[in-house]
GROMACS .gro file of C-alpha atoms in nm:
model
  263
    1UNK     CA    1   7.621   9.735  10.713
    2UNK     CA    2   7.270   9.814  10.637
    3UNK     CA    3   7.259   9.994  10.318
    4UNK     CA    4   6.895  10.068  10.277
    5UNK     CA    5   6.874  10.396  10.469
    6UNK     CA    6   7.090  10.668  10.260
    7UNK     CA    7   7.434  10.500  10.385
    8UNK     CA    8   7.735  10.634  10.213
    9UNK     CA    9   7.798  10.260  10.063
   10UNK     CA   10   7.542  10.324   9.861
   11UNK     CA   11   7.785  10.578   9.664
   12UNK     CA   12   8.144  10.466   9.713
   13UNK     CA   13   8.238  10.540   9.368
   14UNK     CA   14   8.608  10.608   9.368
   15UNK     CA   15   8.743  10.239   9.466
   16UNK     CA   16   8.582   9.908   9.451
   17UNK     CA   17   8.230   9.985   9.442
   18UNK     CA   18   8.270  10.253   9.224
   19UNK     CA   19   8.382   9.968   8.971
   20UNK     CA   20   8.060   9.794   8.893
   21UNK     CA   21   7.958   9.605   8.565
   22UNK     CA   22   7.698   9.364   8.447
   23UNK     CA   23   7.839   9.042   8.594
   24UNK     CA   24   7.651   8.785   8.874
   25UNK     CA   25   7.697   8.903   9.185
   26UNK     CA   26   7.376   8.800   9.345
   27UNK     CA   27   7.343   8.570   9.640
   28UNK     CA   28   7.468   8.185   9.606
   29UNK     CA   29   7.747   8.060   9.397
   30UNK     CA   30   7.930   8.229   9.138
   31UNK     CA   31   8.108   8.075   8.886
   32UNK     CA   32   8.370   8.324   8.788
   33UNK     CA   33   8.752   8.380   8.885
   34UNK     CA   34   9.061   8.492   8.762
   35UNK     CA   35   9.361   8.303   8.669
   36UNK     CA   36   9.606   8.160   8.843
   37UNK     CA   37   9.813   8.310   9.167
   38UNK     CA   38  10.200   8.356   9.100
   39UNK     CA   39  10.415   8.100   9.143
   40UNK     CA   40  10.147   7.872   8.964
   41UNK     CA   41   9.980   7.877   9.298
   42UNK     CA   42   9.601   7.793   9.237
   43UNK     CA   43   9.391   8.144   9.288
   44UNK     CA   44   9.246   8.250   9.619
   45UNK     CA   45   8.879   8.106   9.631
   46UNK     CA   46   8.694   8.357   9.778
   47UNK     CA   47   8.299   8.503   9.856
   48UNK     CA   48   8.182   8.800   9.855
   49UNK     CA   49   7.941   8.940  10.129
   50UNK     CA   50   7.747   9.302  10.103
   51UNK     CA   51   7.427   9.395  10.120
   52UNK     CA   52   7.369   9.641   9.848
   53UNK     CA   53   7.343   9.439   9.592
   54UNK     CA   54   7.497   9.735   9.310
   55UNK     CA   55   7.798   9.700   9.526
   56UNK     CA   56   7.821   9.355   9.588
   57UNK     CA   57   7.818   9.325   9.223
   58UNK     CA   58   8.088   9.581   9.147
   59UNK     CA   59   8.315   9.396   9.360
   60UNK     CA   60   8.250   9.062   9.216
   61UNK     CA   61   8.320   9.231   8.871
   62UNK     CA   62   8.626   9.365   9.019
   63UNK     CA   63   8.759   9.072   9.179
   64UNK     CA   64   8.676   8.838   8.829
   65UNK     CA   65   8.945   9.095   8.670
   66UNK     CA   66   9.234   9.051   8.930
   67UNK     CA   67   9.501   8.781   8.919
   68UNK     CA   68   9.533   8.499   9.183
   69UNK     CA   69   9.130   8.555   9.283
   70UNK     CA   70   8.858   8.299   9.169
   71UNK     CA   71   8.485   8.435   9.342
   72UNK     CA   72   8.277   8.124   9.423
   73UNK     CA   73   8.001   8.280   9.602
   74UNK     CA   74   7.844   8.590   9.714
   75UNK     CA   75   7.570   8.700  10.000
   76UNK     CA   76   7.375   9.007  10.127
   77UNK     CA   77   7.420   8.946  10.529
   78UNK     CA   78   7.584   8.820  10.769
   79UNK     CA   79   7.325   8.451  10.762
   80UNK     CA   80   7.448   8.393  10.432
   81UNK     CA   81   7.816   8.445  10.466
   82UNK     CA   82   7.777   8.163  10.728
   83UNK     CA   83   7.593   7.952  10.531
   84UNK     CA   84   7.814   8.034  10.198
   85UNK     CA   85   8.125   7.924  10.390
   86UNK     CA   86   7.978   7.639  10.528
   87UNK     CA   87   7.882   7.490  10.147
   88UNK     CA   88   8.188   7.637  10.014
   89UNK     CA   89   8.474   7.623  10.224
   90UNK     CA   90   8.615   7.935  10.073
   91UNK     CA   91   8.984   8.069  10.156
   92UNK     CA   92   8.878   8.445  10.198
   93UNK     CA   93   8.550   8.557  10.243
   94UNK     CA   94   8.567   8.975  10.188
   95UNK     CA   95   8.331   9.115  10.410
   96UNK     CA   96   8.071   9.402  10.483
   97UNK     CA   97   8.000   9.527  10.794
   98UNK     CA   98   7.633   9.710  10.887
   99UNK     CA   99   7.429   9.417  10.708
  100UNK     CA  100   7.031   9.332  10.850
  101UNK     CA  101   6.987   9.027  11.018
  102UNK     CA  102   7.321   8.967  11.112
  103UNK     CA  103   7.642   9.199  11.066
  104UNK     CA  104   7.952   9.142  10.942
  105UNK     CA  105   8.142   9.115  11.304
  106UNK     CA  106   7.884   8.888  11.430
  107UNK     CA  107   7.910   8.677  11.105
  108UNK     CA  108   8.310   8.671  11.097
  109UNK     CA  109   8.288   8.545  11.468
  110UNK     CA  110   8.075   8.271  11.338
  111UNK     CA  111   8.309   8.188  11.080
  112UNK     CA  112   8.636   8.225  11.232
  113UNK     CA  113   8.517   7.971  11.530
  114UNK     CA  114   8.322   7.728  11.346
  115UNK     CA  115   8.525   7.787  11.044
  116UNK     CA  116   8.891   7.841  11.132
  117UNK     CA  117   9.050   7.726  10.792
  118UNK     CA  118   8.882   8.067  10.618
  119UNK     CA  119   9.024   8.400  10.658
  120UNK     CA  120   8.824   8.713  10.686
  121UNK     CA  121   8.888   9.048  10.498
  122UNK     CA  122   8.695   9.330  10.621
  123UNK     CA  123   8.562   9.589  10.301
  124UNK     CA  124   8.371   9.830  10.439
  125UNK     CA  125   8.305  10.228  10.393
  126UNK     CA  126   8.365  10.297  10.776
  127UNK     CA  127   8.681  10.329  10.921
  128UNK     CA  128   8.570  10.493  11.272
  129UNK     CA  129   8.696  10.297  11.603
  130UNK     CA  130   8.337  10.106  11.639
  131UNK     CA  131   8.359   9.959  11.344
  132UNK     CA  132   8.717   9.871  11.320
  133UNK     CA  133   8.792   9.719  11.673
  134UNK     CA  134   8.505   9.481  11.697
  135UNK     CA  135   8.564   9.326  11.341
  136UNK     CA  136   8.963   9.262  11.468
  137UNK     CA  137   8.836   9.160  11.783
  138UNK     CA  138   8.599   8.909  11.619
  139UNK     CA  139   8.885   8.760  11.425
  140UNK     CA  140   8.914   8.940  11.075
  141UNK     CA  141   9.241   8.929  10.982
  142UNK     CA  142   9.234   9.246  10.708
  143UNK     CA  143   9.053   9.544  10.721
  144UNK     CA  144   9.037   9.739  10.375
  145UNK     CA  145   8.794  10.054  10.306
  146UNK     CA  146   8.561  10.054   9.958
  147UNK     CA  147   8.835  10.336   9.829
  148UNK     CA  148   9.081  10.016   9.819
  149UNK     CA  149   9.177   9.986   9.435
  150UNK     CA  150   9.222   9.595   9.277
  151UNK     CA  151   9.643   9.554   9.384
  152UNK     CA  152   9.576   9.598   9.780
  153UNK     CA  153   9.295   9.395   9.768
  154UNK     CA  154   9.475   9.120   9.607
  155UNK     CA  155   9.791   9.197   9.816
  156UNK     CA  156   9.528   9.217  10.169
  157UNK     CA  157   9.413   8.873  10.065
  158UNK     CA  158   9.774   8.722   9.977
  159UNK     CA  159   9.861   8.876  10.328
  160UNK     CA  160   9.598   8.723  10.501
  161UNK     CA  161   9.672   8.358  10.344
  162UNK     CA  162  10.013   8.418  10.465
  163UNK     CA  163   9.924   8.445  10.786
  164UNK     CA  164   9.983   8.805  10.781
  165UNK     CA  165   9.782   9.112  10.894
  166UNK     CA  166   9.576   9.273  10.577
  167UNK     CA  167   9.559   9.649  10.653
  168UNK     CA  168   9.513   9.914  10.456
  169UNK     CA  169   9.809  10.198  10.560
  170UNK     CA  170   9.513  10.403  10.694
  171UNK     CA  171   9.410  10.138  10.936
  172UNK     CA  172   9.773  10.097  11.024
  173UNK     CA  173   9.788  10.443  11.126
  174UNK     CA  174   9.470  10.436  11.291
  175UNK     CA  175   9.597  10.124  11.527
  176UNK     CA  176   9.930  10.285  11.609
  177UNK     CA  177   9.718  10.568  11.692
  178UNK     CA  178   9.520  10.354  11.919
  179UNK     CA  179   9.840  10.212  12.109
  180UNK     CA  180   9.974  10.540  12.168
  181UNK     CA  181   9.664  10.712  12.339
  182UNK     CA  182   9.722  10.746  12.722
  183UNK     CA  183   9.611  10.411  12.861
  184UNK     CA  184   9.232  10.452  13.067
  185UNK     CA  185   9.250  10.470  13.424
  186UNK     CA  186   9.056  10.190  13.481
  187UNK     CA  187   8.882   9.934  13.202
  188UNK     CA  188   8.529   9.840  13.165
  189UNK     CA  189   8.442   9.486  13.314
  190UNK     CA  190   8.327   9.260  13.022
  191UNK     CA  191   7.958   9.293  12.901
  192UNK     CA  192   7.758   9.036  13.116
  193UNK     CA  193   7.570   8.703  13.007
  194UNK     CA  194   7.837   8.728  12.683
  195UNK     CA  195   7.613   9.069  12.536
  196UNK     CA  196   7.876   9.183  12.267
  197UNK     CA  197   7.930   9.581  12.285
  198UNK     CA  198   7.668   9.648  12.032
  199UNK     CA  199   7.425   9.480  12.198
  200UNK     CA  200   7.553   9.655  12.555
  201UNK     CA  201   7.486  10.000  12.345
  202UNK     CA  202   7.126   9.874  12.280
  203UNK     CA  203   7.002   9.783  12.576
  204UNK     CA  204   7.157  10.088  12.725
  205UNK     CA  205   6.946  10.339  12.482
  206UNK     CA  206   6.619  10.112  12.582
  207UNK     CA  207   6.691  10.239  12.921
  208UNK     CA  208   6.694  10.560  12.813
  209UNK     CA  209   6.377  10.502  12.689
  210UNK     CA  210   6.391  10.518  12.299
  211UNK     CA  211   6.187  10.329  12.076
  212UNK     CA  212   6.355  10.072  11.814
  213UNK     CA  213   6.336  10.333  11.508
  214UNK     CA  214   6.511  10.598  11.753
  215UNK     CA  215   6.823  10.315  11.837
  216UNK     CA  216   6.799  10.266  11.463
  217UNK     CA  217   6.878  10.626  11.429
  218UNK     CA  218   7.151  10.689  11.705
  219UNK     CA  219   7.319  10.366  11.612
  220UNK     CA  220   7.310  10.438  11.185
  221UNK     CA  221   7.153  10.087  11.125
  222UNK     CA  222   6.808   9.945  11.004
  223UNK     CA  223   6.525   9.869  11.234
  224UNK     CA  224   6.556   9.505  11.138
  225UNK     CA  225   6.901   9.527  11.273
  226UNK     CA  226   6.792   9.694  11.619
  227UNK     CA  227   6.534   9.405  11.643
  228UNK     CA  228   6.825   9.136  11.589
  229UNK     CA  229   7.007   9.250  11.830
  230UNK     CA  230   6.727   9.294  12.094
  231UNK     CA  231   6.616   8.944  12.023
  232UNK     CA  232   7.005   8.821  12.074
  233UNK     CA  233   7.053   8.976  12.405
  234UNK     CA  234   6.674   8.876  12.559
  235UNK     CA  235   6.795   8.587  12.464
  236UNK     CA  236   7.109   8.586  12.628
  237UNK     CA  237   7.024   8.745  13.001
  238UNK     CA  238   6.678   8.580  12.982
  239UNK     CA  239   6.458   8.919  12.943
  240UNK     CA  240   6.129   8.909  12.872
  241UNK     CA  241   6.047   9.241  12.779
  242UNK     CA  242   6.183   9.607  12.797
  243UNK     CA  243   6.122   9.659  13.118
  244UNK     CA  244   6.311   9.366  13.248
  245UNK     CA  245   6.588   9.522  13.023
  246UNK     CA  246   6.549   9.807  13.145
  247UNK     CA  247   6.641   9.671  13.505
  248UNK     CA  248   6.919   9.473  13.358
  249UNK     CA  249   7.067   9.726  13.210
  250UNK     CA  250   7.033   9.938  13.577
  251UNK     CA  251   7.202   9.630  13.766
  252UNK     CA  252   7.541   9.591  13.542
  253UNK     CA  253   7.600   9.903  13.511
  254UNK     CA  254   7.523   9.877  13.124
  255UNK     CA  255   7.270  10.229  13.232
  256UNK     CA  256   7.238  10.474  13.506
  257UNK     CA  257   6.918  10.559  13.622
  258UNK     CA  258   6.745  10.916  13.611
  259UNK     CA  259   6.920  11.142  13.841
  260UNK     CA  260   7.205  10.898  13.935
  261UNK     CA  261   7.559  10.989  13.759
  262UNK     CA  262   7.889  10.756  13.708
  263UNK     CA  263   8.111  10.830  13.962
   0.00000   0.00000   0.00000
């Protein structure tokens, strides 16, 4: 979740970020927890991942303050959540979405296949279907918004240990929602060359000709983000350049060209 453009994250004040102190939340390890879990279970070790650094530090405050939660480490993107879990083998790691360099789906993919023994927590402002189904999809096991006071997060990451579904009751609602709507008459194949859907949204808008500050724009993300995700799916179909992604995009159907309509 890129938080350097006027985002709303930058002024979640009623729940977790809203909570902010003093403490050291910056990038690396953090040597701060609260007690032990109940049942004299040792507390949930677990890193924190955000890229406003204000907020990041909130929640670090935050967690230090709850029972059954020690914080070992926190990060500003998606890079260092990897790396952060690699060093630390953390049980939780609570996680942002719209970060630069890499986001917090992308990262909890990462972790959840390289790093299967830690459990992902999503803590995010956004709550909106693009946001939500790709972080489930890439293997988060909770999904909490920033209004989330201290007792769901520590219930979220007790779930989530459990091997139980973290949710905050508006997520619930918004997936039983989901499963009632009218099923689609027919489904979208799967993105080619293994783009992921944000990617499949990029190189659609460079067909329609916009510039990387304009799919900044449309998409509510940094320009450093756009050019991540460009660079991931040249990568992945073997582009070149725009225009070859332009043609790509033409060929699977990703884009329709000028005066040609889905039918």
């Amino acid at each position: 979740m890129t938080m350097d453009e006027g985002s709303p994250e930058a002024g979640a004040g009623a729940g977790v970020a809203g909570r902010r102190g003093t403490g050291s939340g910056g990038e690396g390890v953090v040597p701060r927890g609260g007690g032990a879990g109940g049942g004299g279970r040792p507390p949930a070790r677990v890193v924190v991942v955000d890229d406003q650094t204000v907020v990041r530090e909130g929640i670090v405050m935050l967690l230090g303050l709850l029972p059954g939660i020690e914080v070992v480490g926190a990060g500003g993107d998606g890079e260092e959540a990897v790396r952060l879990v690699a060093e630390l083998a953390p049980d939780v790691v609570l996680m942002d979405l719209r970060m630069p360099r890499c986001d917090g789906a992308e990262a909890t993919r990462r972790i959840r296949s390289q790093y299967p023994g830690t459990q992902v927590v999503v803590l995010t402002t956004y709550a909106d279907d693009e946001s939500l189904f790709p972080a489930l999809k890439a293997g988060a096991r909770g999904y909490l918004t920033k209004d989330a006071g201290g007792e769901e997060i520590v219930r979220a990451v007790e779930d989530v240990l459990s091997g139980d579904a973290g949710l905050s009751p508006k997520i619930q609602r918004r997936l039983l929602e989901r499963l009632s709507e009218p099923a689609e008459a027919t489904r979208p194949a799967e993105p080619p060359d293994g783009l992921t859907l944000r990617e499949t949204e990029v190189i659609a808008l460079i067909a329609e000709g916009m510039t990387n500050q304009e799919i900044a724009r449309a998409l509510h993300v940094s320009t450093a983000t756009v050019k991540t995700h460009i660079n991931n799916l040249f990568a992945k179909a073997g582009l070149k350049d725009r225009a070859q992604a332009v043609r790509y995009a033409y060929r699977h159907g990703l884009a329709q060209p000028p005066g040609r309509t889905r039918g």
